[in-house]
Tab-separated table of C-alpha atoms in Angstrom:
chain	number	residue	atom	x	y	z
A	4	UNK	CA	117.709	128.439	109.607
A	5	UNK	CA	117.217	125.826	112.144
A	6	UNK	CA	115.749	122.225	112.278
A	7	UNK	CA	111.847	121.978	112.706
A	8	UNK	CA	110.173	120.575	115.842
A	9	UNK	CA	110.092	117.331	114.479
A	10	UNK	CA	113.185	117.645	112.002
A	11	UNK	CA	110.763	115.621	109.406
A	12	UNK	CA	108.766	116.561	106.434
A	13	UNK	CA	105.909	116.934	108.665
A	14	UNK	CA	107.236	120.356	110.132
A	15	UNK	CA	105.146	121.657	107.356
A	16	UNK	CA	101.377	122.076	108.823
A	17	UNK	CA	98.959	119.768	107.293
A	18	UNK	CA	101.239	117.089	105.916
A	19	UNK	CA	101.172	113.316	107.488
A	20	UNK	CA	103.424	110.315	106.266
A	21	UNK	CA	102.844	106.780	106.434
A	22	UNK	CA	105.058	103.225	105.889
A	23	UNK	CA	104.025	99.883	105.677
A	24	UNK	CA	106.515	96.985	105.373
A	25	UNK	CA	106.721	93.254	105.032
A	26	UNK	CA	110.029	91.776	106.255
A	27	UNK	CA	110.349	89.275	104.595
A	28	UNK	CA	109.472	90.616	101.631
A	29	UNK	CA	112.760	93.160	102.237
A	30	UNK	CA	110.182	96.280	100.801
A	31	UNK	CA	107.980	98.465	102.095
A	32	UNK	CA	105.669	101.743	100.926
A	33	UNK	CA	105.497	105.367	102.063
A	34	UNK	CA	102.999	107.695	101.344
A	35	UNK	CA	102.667	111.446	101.941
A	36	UNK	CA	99.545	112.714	101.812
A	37	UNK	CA	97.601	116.106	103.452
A	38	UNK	CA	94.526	117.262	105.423
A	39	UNK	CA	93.747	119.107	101.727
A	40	UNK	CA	95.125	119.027	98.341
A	41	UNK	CA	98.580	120.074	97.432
A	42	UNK	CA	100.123	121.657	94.573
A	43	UNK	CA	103.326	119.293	93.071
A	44	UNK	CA	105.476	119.062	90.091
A	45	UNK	CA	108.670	116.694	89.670
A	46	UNK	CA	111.763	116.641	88.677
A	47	UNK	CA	114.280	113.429	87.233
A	48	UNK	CA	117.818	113.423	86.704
A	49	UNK	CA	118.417	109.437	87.001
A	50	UNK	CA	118.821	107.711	84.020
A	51	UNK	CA	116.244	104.668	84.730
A	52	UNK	CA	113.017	105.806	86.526
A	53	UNK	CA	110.139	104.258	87.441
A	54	UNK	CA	107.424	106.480	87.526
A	55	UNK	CA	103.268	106.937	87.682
A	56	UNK	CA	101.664	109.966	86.920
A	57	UNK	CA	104.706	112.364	86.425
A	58	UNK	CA	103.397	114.385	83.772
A	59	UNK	CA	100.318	115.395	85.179
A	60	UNK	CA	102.695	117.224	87.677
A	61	UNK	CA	104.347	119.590	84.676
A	62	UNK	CA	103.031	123.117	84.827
A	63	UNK	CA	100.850	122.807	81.212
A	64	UNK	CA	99.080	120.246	82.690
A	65	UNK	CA	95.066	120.742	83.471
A	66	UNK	CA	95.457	119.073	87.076
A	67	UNK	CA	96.258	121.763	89.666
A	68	UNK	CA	96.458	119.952	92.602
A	69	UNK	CA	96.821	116.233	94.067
A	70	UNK	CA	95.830	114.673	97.395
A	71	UNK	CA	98.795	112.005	97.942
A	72	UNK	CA	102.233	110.811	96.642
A	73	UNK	CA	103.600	107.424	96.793
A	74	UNK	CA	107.361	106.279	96.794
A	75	UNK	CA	107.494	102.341	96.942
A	76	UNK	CA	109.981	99.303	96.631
A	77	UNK	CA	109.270	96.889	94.206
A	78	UNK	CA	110.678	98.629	90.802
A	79	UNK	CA	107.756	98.127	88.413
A	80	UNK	CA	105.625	95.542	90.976
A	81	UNK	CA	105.679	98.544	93.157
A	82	UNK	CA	104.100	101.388	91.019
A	83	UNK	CA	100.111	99.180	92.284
A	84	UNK	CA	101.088	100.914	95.504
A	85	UNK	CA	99.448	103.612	94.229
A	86	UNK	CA	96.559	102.027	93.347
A	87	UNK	CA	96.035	100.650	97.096
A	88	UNK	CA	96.335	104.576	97.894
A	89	UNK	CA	93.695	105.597	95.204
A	90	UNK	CA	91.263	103.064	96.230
A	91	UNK	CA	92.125	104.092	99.743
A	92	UNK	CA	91.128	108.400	98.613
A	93	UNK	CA	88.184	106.799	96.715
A	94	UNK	CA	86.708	105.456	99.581
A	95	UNK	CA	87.326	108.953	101.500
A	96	UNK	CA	85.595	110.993	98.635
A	97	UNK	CA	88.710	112.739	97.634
A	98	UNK	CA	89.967	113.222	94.251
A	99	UNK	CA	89.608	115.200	91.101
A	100	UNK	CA	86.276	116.313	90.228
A	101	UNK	CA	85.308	115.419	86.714
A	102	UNK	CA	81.247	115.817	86.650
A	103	UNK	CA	79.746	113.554	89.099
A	104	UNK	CA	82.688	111.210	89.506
A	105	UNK	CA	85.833	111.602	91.679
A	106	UNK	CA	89.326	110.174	90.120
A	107	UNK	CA	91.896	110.221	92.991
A	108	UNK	CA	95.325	111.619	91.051
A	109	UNK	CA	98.282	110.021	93.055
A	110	UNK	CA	101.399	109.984	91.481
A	111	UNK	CA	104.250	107.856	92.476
A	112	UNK	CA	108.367	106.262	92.119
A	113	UNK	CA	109.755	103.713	92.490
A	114	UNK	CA	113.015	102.189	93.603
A	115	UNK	CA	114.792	98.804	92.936
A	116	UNK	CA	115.188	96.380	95.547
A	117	UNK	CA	114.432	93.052	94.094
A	118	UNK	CA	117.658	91.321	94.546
A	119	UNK	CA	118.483	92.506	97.888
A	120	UNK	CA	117.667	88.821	100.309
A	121	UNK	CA	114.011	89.075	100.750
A	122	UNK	CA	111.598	86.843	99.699
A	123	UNK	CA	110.176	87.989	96.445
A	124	UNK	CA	107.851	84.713	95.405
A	125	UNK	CA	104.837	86.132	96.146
A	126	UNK	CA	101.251	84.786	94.503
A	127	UNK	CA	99.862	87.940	94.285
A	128	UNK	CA	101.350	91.495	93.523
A	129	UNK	CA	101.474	92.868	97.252
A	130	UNK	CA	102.454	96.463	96.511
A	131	UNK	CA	98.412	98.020	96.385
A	132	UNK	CA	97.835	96.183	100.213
A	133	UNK	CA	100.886	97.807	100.974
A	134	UNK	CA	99.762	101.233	99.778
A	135	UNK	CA	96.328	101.116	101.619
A	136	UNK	CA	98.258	99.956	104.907
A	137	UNK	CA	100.916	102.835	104.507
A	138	UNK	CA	97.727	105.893	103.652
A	139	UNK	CA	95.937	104.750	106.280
A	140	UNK	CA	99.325	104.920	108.534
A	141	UNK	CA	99.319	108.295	108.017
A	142	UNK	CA	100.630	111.199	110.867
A	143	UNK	CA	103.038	113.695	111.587
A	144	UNK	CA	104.996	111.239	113.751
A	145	UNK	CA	106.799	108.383	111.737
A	146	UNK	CA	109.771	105.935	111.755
A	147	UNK	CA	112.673	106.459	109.842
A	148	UNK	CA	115.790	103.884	108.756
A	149	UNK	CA	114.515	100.566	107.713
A	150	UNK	CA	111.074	101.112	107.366
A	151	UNK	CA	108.700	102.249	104.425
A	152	UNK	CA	109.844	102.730	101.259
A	153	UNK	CA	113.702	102.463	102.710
A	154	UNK	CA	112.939	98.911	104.024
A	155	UNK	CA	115.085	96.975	101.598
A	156	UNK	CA	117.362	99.889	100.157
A	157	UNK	CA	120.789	99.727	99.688
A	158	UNK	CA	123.591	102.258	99.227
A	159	UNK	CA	126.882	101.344	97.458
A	160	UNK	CA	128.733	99.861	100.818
A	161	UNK	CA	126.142	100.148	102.978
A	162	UNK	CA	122.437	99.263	103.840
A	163	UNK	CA	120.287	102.843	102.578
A	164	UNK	CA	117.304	103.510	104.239
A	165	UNK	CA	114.049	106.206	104.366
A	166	UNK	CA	115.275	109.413	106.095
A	167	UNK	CA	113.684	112.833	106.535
A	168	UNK	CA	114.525	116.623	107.880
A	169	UNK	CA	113.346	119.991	107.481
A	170	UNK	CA	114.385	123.493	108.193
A	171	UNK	CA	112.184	126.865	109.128
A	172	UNK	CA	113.572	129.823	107.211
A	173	UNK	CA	114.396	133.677	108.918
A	174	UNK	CA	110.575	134.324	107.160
A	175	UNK	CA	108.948	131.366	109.394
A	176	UNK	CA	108.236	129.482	106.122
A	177	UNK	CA	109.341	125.649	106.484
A	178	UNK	CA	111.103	123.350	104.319
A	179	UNK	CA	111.031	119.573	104.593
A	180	UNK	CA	112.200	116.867	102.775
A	181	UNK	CA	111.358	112.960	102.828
A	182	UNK	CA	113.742	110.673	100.837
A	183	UNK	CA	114.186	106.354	100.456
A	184	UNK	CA	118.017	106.685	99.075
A	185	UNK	CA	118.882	103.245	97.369
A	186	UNK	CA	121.557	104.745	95.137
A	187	UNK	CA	124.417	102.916	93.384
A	188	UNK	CA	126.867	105.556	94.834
A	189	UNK	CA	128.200	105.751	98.554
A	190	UNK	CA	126.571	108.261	101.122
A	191	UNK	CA	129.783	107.755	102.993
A	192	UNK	CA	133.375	108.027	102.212
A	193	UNK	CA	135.985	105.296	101.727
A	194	UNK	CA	135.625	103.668	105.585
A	195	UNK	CA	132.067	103.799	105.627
A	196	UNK	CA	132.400	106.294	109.019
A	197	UNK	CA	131.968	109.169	107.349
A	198	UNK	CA	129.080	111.152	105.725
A	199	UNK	CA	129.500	112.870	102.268
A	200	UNK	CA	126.614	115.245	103.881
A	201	UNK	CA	128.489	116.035	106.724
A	202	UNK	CA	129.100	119.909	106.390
A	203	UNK	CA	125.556	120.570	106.167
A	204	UNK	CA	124.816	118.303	109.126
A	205	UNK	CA	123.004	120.020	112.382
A	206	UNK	CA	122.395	118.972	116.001
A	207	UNK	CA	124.469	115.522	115.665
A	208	UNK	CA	121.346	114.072	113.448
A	209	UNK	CA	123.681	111.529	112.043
A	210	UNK	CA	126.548	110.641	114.520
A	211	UNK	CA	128.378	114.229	114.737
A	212	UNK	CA	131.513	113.122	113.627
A	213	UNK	CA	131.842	115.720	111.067
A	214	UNK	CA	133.769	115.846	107.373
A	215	UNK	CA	136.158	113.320	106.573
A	216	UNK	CA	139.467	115.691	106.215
A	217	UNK	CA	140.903	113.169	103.893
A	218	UNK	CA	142.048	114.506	100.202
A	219	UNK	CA	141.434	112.812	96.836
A	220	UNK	CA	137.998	110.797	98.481
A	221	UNK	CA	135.709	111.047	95.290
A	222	UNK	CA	138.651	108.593	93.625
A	223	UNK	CA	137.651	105.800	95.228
A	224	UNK	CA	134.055	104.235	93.967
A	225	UNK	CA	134.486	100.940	95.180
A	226	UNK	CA	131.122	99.521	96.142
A	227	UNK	CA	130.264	95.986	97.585
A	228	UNK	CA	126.284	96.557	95.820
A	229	UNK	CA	128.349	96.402	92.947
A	230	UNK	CA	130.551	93.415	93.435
A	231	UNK	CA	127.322	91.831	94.180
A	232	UNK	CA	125.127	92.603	91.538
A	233	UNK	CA	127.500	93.601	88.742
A	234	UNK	CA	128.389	90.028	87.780
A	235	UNK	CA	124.659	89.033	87.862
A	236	UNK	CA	123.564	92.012	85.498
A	237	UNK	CA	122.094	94.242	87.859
A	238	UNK	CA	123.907	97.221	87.390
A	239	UNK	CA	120.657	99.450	87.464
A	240	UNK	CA	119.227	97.833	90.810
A	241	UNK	CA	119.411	101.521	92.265
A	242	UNK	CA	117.177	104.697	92.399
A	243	UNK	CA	116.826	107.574	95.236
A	244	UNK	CA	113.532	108.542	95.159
A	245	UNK	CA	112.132	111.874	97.329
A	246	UNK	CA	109.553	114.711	98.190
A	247	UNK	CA	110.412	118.079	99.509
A	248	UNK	CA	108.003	120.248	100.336
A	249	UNK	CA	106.901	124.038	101.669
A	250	UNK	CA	104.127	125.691	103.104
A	251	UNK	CA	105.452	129.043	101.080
A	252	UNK	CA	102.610	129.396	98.437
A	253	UNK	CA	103.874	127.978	94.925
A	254	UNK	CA	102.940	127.492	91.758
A	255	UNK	CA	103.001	124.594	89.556
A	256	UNK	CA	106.582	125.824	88.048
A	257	UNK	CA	107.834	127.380	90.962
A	258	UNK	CA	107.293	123.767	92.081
A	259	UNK	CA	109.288	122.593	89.627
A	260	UNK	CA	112.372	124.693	90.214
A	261	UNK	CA	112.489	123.487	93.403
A	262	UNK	CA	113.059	120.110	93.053
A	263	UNK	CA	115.732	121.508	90.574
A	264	UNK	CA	117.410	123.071	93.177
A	265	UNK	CA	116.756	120.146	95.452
A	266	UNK	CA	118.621	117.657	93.225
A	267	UNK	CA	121.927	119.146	94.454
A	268	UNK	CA	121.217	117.568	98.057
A	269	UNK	CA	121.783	114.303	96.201
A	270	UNK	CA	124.622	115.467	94.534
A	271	UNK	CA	126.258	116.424	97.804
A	272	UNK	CA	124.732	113.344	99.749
A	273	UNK	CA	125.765	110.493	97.537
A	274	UNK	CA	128.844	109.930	95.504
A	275	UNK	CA	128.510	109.530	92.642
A	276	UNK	CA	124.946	110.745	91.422
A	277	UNK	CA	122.105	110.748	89.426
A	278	UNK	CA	123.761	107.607	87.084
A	279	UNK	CA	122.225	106.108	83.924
A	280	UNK	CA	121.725	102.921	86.663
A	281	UNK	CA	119.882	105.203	88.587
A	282	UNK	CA	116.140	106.265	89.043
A	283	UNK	CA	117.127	109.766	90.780
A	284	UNK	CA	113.936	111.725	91.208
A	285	UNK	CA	112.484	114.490	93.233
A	286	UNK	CA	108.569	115.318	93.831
A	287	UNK	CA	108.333	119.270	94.946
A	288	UNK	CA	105.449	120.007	97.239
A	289	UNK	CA	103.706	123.413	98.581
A	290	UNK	CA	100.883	123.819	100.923
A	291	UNK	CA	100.017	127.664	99.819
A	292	UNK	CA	99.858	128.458	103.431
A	293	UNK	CA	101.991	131.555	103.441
A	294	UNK	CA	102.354	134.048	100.853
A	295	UNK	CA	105.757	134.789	99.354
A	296	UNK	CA	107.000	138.395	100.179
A	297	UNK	CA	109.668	138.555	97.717
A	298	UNK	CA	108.705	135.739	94.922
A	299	UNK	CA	112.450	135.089	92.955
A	300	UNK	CA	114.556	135.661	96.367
A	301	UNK	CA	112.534	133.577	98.404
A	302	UNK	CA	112.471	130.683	96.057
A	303	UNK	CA	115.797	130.893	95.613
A	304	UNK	CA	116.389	130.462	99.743
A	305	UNK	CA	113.126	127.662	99.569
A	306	UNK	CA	115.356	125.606	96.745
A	307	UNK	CA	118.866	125.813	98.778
A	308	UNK	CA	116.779	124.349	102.067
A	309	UNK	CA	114.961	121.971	100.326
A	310	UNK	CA	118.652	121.050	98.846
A	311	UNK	CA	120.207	120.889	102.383
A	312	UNK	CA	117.272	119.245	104.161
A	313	UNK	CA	117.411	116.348	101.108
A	314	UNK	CA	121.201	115.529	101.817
A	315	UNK	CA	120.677	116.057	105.278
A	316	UNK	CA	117.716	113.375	105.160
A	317	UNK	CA	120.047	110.811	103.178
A	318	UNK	CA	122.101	110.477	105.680
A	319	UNK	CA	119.706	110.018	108.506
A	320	UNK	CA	117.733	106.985	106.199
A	321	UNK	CA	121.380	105.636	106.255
A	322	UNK	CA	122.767	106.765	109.740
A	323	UNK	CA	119.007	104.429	111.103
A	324	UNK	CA	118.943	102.140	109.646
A	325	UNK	CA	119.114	98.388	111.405
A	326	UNK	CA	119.840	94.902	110.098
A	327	UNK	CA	117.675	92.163	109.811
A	328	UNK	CA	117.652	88.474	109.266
A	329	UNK	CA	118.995	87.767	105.423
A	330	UNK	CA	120.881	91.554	104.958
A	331	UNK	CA	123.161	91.322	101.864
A	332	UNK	CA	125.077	94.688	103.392
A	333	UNK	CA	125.777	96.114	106.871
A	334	UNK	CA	124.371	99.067	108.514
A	335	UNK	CA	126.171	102.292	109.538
A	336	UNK	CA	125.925	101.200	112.910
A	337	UNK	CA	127.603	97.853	112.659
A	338	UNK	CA	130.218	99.480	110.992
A	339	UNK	CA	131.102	102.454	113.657
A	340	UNK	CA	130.564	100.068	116.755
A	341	UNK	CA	133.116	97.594	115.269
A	342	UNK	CA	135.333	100.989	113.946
A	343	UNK	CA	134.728	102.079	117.713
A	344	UNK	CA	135.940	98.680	119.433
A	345	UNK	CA	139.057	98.891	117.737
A	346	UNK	CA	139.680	102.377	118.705
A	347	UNK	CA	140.182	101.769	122.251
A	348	UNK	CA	143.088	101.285	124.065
């Protein structure tokens, strides 16, 4: 397995990603959406999501396919995002077919960044401008680190971020995987130079420094997100929200058990995970382009990608991500240049 063209989400033929952002706001919006509908289902494992739409995406459910998905900042504010992106498919013609009407379907998550410096007095809810801005954004070539949906995230120690990656399988089917990780856990180790997601790193896509060697590192949760919001009551300001996606041909449940599977790439990616503070939830995606040779081995190999690309991706949103004016936490990269000043002789 190697890295796509691209190494984002949008290896996968026909998908395009978007971000809009306001900086001083400190929160952004990403959408994924696709030159035709997609089939999707969902999976959660955080114990405080914010959600829109989710249980259309179960396999019992009459809707078959959708035509966009939204992650936002914003917690609750930012679940109109997906009513900017609605309005947005609306206007295009796209949507559900029920008689002579068309009802865009786009689900969407949310994460929590509220308290993290930016100016949050708006007059008017700016999450659905946001959404229209970020849909109509939309191509195979996008930013990653501090913009989007990663704008104002924050790991435990460090500032999170929006990150993506993808992998083509031995068959030629790709994998991809599109994540903003604002988790209350650390995606590095005790140091804040190392990645947790380091063995399954490839071509240097976040710094090449490799696994820390240290033992006994999971002992150690300190967390300055905590030490700032923990006094104040905001224990559950956290969430890492994500998409991976295939061009193998699934089905609704097939869907399903891949973002399972893909759940472990947080697991290995952030320390700790999925947390009753946290929103931890992961949107599946499949094109139907190609046809699965050997259904239950293939998916199996399609879930373990989409579970390395997601960790993988984690650590790129945090590995790009840059400050700005107001930042409650540093970025990875103020932390290794100062880590690398002191290094030399």
């Amino acid at each position: 397995m190697e890295p796509g063209p691209l190494n984002l989400i949008t290896d996968i033929a026909g998908l395009r990603v978007g971000n809009a952002q306001d900086e001083a706001l400190k929160s952004g919006v990403t959408v994924m959406t696709a030159d035709a509908p997609f089939t999707a289902s969902v999976h959660v494992m955080g114990g405080a999501p914010g959600t829109r739409e989710t249980d259309l995406l179960a396999a019992d459910k009459t809707v078959s396919q959708i035509d966009a998905l939204v992650l936002s900042g914003g917690s609750a504010f930012g679940l109109d995002a997906c009513s900017g992106v609605t309005e947005a498919l609306r206007k295009a013609g796209r949507g559900f077919q029920v008689g002579e009407a068309v009802v865009p379907i786009v689900p969407g998550a949310i994460l929590f960044d509220l308290v993290n410096g930016g100016d949050k007095g708006w007059a008017t809810n700016p999450y659905a401008t946001l959404g229209g801005e970020a849909f109509a954004a939309a191509d195979t070539m996008f930013d990653l680190g501090s913009v989007g949906a990663g704008t104002g995230a924050l790991s435990a120690n460090l500032k999170g971020g929006l990150g993506s990656a993808s992998l083509v399988l031995p068959s030629g089917v790709t994998v991809g995987a599109l994540v903003a990780a604002n988790p209350m856990g650390s995606v590095t180790t005790p140091g804040d130079t190392h990645f947790w997601a380091a063995p399954f790193e490839l071509n240097g896509e976040f710094g090449g420094l490799g696994p820390d060697v240290r033992a006994g590192l999971g002992l150690d949760l300190s967390s300055r997100k905590s030490a700032l919001f923990a006094p104040k009551g905001d224990e559950r300001a956290n969430t890492t929200i994500a998409i991976v996606a295939t061009d193998a041909a699934l089905s609704k449940a097939q869907c399903k058990r891949m973002s399972v599977a893909a759940h472990d790439g947080i697991a290995r990616a952030v320390v700790p995970a999925h947390s009753p503070g946290d929103g931890d939830l992961v949107f599946s995606v499949s094109t139907s382009a190609r046809e699965l040779r050997n259904p239950q081995v293939d998916l199996t190999l399609i879930g373990h990608a989409a579970a390395l690309c997601l960790s993988r991706a984690i650590a790129r949103a945090t590995y790009l991500a840059r400050p700005a004016e107001g930042d409650l936490l540093p970025c990875w990269i103020d932390i290794r240049q100062g880590s690398a000043k002191s290094e030399l002789p």
